[in-house]
PDB file of C-alpha atoms and ligand atoms in Angstrom:
ATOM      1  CA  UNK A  25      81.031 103.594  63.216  1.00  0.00           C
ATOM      2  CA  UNK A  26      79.226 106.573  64.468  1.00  0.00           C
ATOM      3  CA  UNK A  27      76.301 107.466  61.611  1.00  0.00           C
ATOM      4  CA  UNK A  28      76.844 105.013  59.106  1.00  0.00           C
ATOM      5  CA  UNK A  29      78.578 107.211  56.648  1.00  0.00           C
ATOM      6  CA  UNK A  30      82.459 106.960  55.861  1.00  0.00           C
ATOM      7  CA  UNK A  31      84.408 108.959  57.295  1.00  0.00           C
ATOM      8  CA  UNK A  32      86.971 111.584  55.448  1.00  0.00           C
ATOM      9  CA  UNK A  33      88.048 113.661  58.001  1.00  0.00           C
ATOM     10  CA  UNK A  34      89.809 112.598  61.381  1.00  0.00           C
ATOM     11  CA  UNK A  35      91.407 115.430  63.595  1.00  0.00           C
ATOM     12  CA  UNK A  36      94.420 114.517  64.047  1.00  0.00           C
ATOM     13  CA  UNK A  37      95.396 114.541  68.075  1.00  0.00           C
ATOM     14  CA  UNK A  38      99.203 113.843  68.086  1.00  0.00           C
ATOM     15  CA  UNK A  39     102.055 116.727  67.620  1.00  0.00           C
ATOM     16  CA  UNK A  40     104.849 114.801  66.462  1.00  0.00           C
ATOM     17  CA  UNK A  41     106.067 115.471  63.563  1.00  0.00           C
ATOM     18  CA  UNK A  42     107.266 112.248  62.898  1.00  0.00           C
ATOM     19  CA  UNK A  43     104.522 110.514  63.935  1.00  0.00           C
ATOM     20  CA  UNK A  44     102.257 112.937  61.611  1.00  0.00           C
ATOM     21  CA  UNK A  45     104.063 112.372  58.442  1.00  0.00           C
ATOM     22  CA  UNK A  46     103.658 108.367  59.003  1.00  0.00           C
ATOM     23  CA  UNK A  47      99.767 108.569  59.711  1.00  0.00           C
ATOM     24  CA  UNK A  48      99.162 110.527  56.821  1.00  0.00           C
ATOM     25  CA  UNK A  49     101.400 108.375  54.816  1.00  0.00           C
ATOM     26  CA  UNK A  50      99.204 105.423  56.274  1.00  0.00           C
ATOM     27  CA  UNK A  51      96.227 107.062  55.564  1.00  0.00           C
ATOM     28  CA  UNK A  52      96.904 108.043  52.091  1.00  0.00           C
ATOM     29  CA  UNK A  53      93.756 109.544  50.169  1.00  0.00           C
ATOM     30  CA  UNK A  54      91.503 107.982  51.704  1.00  0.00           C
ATOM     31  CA  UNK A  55      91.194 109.784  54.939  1.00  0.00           C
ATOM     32  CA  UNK A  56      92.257 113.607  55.377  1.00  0.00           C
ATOM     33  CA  UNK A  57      94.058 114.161  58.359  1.00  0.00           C
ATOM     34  CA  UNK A  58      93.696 117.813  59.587  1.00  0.00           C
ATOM     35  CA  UNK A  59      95.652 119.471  62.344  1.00  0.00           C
ATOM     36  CA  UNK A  60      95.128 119.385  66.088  1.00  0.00           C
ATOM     37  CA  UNK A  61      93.217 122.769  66.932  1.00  0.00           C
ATOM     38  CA  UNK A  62      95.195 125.330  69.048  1.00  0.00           C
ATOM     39  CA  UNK A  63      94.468 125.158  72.752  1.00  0.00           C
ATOM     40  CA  UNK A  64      93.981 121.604  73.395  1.00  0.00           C
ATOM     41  CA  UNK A  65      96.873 121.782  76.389  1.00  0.00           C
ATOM     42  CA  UNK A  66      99.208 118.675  77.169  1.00  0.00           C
ATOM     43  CA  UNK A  67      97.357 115.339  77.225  1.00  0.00           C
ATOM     44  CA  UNK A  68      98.563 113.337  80.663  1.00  0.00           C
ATOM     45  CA  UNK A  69      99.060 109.686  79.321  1.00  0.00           C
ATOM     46  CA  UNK A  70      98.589 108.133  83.199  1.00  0.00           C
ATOM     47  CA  UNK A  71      95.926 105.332  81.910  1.00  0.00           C
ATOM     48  CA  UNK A  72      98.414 102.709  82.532  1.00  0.00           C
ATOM     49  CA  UNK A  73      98.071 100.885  79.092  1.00  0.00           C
ATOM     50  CA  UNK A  74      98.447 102.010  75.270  1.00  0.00           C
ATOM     51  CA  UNK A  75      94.495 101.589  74.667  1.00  0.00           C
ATOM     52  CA  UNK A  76      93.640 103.811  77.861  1.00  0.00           C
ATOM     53  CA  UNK A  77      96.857 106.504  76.621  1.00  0.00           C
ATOM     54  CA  UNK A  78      95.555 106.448  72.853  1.00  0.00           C
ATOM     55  CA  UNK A  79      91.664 107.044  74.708  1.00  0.00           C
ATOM     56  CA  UNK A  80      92.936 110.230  76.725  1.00  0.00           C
ATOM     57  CA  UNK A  81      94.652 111.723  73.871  1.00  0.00           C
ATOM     58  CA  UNK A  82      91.677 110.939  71.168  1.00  0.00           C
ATOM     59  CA  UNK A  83      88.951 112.360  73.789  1.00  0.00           C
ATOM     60  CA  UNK A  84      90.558 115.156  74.668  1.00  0.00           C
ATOM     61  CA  UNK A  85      91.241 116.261  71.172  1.00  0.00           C
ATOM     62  CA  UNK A  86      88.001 115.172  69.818  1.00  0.00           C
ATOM     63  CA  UNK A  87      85.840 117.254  72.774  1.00  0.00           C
ATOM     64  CA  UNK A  88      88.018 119.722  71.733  1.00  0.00           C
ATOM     65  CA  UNK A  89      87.285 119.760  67.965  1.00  0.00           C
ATOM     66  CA  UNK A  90      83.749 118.761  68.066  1.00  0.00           C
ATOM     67  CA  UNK A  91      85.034 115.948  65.767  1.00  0.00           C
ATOM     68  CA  UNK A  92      85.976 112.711  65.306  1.00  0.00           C
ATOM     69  CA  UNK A  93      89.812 112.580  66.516  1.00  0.00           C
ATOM     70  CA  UNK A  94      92.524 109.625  65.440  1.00  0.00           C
ATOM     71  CA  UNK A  95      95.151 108.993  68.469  1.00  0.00           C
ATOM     72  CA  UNK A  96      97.892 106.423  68.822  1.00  0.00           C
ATOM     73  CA  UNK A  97     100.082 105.046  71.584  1.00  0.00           C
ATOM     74  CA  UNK A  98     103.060 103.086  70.958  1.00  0.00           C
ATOM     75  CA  UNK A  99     105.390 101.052  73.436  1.00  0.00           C
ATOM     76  CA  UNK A 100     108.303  99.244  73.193  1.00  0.00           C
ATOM     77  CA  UNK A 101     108.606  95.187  75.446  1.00  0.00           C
ATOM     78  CA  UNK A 102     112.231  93.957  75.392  1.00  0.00           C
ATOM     79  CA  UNK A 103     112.003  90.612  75.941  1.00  0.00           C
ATOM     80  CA  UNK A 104     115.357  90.914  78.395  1.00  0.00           C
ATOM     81  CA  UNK A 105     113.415  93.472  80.311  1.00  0.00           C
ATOM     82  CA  UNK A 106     110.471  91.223  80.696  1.00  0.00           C
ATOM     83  CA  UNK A 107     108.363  93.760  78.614  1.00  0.00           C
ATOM     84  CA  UNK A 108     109.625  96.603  79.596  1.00  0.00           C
ATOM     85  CA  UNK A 109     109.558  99.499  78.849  1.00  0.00           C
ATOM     86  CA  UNK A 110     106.587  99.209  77.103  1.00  0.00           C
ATOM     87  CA  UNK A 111     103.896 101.940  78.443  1.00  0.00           C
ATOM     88  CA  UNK A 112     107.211 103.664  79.439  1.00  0.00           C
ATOM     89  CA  UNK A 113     108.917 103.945  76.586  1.00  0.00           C
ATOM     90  CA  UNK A 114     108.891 107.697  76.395  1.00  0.00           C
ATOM     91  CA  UNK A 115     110.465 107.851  79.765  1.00  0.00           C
ATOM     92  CA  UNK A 116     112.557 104.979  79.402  1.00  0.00           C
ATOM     93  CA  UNK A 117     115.621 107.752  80.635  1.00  0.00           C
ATOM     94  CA  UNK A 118     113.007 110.419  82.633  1.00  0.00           C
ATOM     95  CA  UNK A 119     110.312 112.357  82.508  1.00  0.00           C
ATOM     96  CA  UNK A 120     111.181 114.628  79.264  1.00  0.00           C
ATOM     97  CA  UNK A 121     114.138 112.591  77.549  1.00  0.00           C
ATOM     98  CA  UNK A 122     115.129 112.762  74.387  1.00  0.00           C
ATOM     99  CA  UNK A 123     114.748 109.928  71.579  1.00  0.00           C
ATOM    100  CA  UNK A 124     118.643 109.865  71.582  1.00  0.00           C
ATOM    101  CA  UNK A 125     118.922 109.716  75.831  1.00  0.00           C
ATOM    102  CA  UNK A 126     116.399 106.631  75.605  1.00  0.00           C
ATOM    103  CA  UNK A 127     117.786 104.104  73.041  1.00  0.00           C
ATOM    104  CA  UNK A 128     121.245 104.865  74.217  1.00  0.00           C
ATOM    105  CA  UNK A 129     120.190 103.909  77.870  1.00  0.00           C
ATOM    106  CA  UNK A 130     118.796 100.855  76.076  1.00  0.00           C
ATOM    107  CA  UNK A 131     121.692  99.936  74.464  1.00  0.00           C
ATOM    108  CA  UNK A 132     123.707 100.721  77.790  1.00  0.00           C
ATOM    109  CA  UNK A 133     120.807  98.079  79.642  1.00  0.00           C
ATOM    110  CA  UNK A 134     121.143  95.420  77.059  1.00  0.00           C
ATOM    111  CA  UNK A 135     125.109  95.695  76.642  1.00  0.00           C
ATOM    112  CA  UNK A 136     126.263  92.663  74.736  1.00  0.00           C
ATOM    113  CA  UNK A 137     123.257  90.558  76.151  1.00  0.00           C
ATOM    114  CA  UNK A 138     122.657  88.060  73.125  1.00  0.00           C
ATOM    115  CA  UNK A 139     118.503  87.781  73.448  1.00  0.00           C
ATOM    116  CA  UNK A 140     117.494  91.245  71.762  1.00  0.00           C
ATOM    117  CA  UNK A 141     113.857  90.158  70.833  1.00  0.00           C
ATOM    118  CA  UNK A 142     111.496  93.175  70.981  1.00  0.00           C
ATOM    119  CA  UNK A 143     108.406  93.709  69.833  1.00  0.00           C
ATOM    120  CA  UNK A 144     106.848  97.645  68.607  1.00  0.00           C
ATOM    121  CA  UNK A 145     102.979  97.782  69.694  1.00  0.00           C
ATOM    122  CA  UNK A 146     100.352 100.283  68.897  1.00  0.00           C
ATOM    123  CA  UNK A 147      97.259 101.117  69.247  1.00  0.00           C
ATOM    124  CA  UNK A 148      95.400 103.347  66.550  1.00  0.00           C
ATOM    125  CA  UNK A 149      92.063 104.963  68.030  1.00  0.00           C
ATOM    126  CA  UNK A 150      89.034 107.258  66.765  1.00  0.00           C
ATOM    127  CA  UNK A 151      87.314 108.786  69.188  1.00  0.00           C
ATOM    128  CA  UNK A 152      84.021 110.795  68.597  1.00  0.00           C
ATOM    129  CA  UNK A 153      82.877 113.428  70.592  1.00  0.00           C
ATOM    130  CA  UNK A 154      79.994 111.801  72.522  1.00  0.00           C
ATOM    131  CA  UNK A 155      82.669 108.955  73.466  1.00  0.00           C
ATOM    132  CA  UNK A 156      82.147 106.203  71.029  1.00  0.00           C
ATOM    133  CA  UNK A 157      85.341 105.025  70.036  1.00  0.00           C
ATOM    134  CA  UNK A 158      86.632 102.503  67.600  1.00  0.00           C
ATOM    135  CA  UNK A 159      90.305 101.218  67.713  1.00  0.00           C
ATOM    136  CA  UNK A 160      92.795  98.765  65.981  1.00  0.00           C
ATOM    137  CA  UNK A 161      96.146  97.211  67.339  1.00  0.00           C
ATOM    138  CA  UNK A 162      99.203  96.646  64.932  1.00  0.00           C
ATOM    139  CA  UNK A 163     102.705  94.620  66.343  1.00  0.00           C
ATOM    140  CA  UNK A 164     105.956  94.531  64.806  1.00  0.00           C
ATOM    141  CA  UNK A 165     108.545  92.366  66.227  1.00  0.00           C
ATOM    142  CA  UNK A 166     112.609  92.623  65.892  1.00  0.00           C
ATOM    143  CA  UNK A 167     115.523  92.787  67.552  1.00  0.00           C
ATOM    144  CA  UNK A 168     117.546  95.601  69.460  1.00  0.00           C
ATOM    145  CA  UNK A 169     120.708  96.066  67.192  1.00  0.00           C
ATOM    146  CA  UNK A 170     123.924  96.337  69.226  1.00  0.00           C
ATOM    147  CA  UNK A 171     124.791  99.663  68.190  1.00  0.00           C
ATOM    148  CA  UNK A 172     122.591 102.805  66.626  1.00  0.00           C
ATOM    149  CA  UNK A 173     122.314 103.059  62.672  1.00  0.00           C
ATOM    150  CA  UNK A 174     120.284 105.092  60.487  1.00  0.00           C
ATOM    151  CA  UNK A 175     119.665 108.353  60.516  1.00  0.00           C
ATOM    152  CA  UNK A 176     115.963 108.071  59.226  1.00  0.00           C
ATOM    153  CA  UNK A 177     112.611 107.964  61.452  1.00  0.00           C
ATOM    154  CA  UNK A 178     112.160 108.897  64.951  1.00  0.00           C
ATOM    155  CA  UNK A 179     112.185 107.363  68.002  1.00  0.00           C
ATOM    156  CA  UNK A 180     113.850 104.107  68.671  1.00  0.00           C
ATOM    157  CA  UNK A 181     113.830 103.360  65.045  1.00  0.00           C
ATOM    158  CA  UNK A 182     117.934 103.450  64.795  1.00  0.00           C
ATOM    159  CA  UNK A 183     117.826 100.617  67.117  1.00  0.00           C
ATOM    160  CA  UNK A 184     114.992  98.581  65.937  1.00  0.00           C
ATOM    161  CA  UNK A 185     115.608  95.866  63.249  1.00  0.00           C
ATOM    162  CA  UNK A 186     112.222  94.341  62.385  1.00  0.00           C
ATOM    163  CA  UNK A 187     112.389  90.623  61.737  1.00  0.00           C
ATOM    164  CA  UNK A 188     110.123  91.190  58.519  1.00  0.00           C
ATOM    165  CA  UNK A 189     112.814  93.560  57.291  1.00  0.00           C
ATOM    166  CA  UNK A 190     116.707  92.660  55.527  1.00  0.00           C
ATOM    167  CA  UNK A 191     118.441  93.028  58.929  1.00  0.00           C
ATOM    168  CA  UNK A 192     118.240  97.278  58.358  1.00  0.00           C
ATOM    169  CA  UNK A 193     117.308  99.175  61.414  1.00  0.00           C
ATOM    170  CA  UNK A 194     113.899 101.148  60.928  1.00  0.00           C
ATOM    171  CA  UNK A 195     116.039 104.281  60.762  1.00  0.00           C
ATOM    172  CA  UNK A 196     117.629 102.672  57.610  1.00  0.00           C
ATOM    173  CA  UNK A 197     114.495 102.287  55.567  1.00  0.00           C
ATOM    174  CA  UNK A 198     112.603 104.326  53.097  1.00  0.00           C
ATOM    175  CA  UNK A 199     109.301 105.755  54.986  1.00  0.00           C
ATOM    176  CA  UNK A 200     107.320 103.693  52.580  1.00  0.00           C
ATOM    177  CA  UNK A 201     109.443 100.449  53.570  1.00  0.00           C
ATOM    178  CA  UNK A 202     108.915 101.083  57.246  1.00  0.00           C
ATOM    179  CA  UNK A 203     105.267 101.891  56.906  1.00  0.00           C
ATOM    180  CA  UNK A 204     104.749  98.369  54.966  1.00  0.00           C
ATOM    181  CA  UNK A 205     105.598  96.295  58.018  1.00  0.00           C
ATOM    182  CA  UNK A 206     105.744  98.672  61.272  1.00  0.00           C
ATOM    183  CA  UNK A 207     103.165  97.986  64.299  1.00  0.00           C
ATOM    184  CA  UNK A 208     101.863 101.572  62.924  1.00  0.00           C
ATOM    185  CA  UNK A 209     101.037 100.963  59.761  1.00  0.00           C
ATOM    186  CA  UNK A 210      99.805  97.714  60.483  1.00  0.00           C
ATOM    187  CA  UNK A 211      97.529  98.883  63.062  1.00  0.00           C
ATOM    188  CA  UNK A 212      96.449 102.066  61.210  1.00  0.00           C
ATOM    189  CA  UNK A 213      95.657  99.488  57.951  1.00  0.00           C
ATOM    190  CA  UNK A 214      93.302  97.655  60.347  1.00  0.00           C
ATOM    191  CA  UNK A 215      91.627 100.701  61.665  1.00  0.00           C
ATOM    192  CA  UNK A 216      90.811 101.908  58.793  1.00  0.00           C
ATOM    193  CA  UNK A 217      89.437  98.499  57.411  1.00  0.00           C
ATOM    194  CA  UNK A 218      87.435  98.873  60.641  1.00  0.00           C
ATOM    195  CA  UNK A 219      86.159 102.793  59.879  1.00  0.00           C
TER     196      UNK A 219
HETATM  197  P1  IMP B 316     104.018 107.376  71.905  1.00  0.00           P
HETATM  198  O1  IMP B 316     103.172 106.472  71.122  1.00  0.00           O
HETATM  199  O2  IMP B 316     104.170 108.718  71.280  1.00  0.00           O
HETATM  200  O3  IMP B 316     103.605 107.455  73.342  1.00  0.00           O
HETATM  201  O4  IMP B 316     105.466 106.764  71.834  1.00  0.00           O
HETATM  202  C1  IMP B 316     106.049 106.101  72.917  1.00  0.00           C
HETATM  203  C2  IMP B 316     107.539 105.992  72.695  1.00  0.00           C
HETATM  204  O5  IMP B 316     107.780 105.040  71.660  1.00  0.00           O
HETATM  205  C3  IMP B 316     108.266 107.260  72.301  1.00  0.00           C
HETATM  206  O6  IMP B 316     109.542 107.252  72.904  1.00  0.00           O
HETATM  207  C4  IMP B 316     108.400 107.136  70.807  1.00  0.00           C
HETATM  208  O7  IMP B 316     109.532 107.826  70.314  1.00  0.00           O
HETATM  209  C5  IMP B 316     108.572 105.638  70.652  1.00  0.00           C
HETATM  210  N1  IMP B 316     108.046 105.201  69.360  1.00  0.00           N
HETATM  211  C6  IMP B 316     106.740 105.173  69.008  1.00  0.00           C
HETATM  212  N2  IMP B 316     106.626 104.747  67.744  1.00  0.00           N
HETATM  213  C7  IMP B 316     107.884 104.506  67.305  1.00  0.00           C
HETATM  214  C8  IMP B 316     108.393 104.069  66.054  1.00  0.00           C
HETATM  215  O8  IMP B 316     107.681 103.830  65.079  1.00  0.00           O
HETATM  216  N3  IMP B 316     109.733 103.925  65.986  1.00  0.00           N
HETATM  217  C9  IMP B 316     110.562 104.179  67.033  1.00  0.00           C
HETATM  218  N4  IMP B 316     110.127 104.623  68.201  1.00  0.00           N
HETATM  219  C10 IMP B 316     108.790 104.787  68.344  1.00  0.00           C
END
């Protein structure tokens, strides 16, 4: 913690929508999660692991705002791929694809392979301005469904059925069912036990 008081306010450094409108869902009351200031330009995640991404996003935005700043990173290991793609999930098709052009190039990888075990990761970080930093890690494993369902959620969630779940894909679920068990809500739960 930085001065001993609790904190109530944590700029928020990522623009997805999606992503947004979980954390706060996380967060609930208890921490107010206010927009990343104009100006902060594109964050280059090249750390080479989801606690060094969620750092250069956090910092960035926190220098930034002169304020304590909440970042996460999330990656995907296929257990088929040997862990892959996991810090490159958001290229998994390129540089700039689209949620829909990477899980159907994971479906196409896969095929009818019958070992689908995945696992979600994240990493949920404050950052302060002067560099201190406090973070949290939440998993959430599952298997890659053979075809997309769902229409809900972002990301891979239309492919993703969590093994704590009733055999529905992410993209199935209620926002408040997904946040109960997803590797974000579980590692945003033990950040803020930590803050
Ligand atoms: P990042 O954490 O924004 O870097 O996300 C990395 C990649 O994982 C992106 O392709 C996201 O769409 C995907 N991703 C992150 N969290 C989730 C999730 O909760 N469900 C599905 N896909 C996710």
């Amino acid at each position: 913690m930085s001065d001993g008081a609790p904190l109530s306010r944590l700029v928020c450094a990522t623009t997805n929508a999606g992503k947004i409108a979980e954390i706060r869902n996380i967060l609930g009351s208890r921490i107010e999660l206010l927009p990343r200031p104009d100006g902060v330009g594109d964050v280059v995640e090249d750390a080479g692991s989801l606690v060094g991404n969620a750092r250069l996003k956090a910092a960035a935005v926190a220098r930034a705002a002169d304020a304590p700043a909440v970042a996460d990173d999330s990656g995907l290991e296929v257990d088929a791929l040997d862990g892959a793609p996991g810090v490159d999930t958001a290229s998994f098709a390129g540089e700039g694809a689209t949620d829909a052009e990477n899980w159907t190039k994971l479906l196409a990888v896969l095929g009818e392979r019958p070992d689908r075990g995945a696992r979600f990761r994240t990493i949920a970080m404050v950052v302060w301005p002067d560099g201190r930093e406090l973070f949290a890690e939440g998993t959430c494993t599952g298997q890659i469904a053979r075809r997309q369902r769902g229409t809900r959620g972002f990301g891979y969630d239309s492919v993703f059925v969590p093994d704590d779940g009733d055999g529905r894909t992410f993209a199935e679920m209620s926002a408040a069912e997904k946040d109960a068990i997803s590797h974000r809500g579980r590692a945003f739960a033990a950040l803020v036990e930590l803050l």
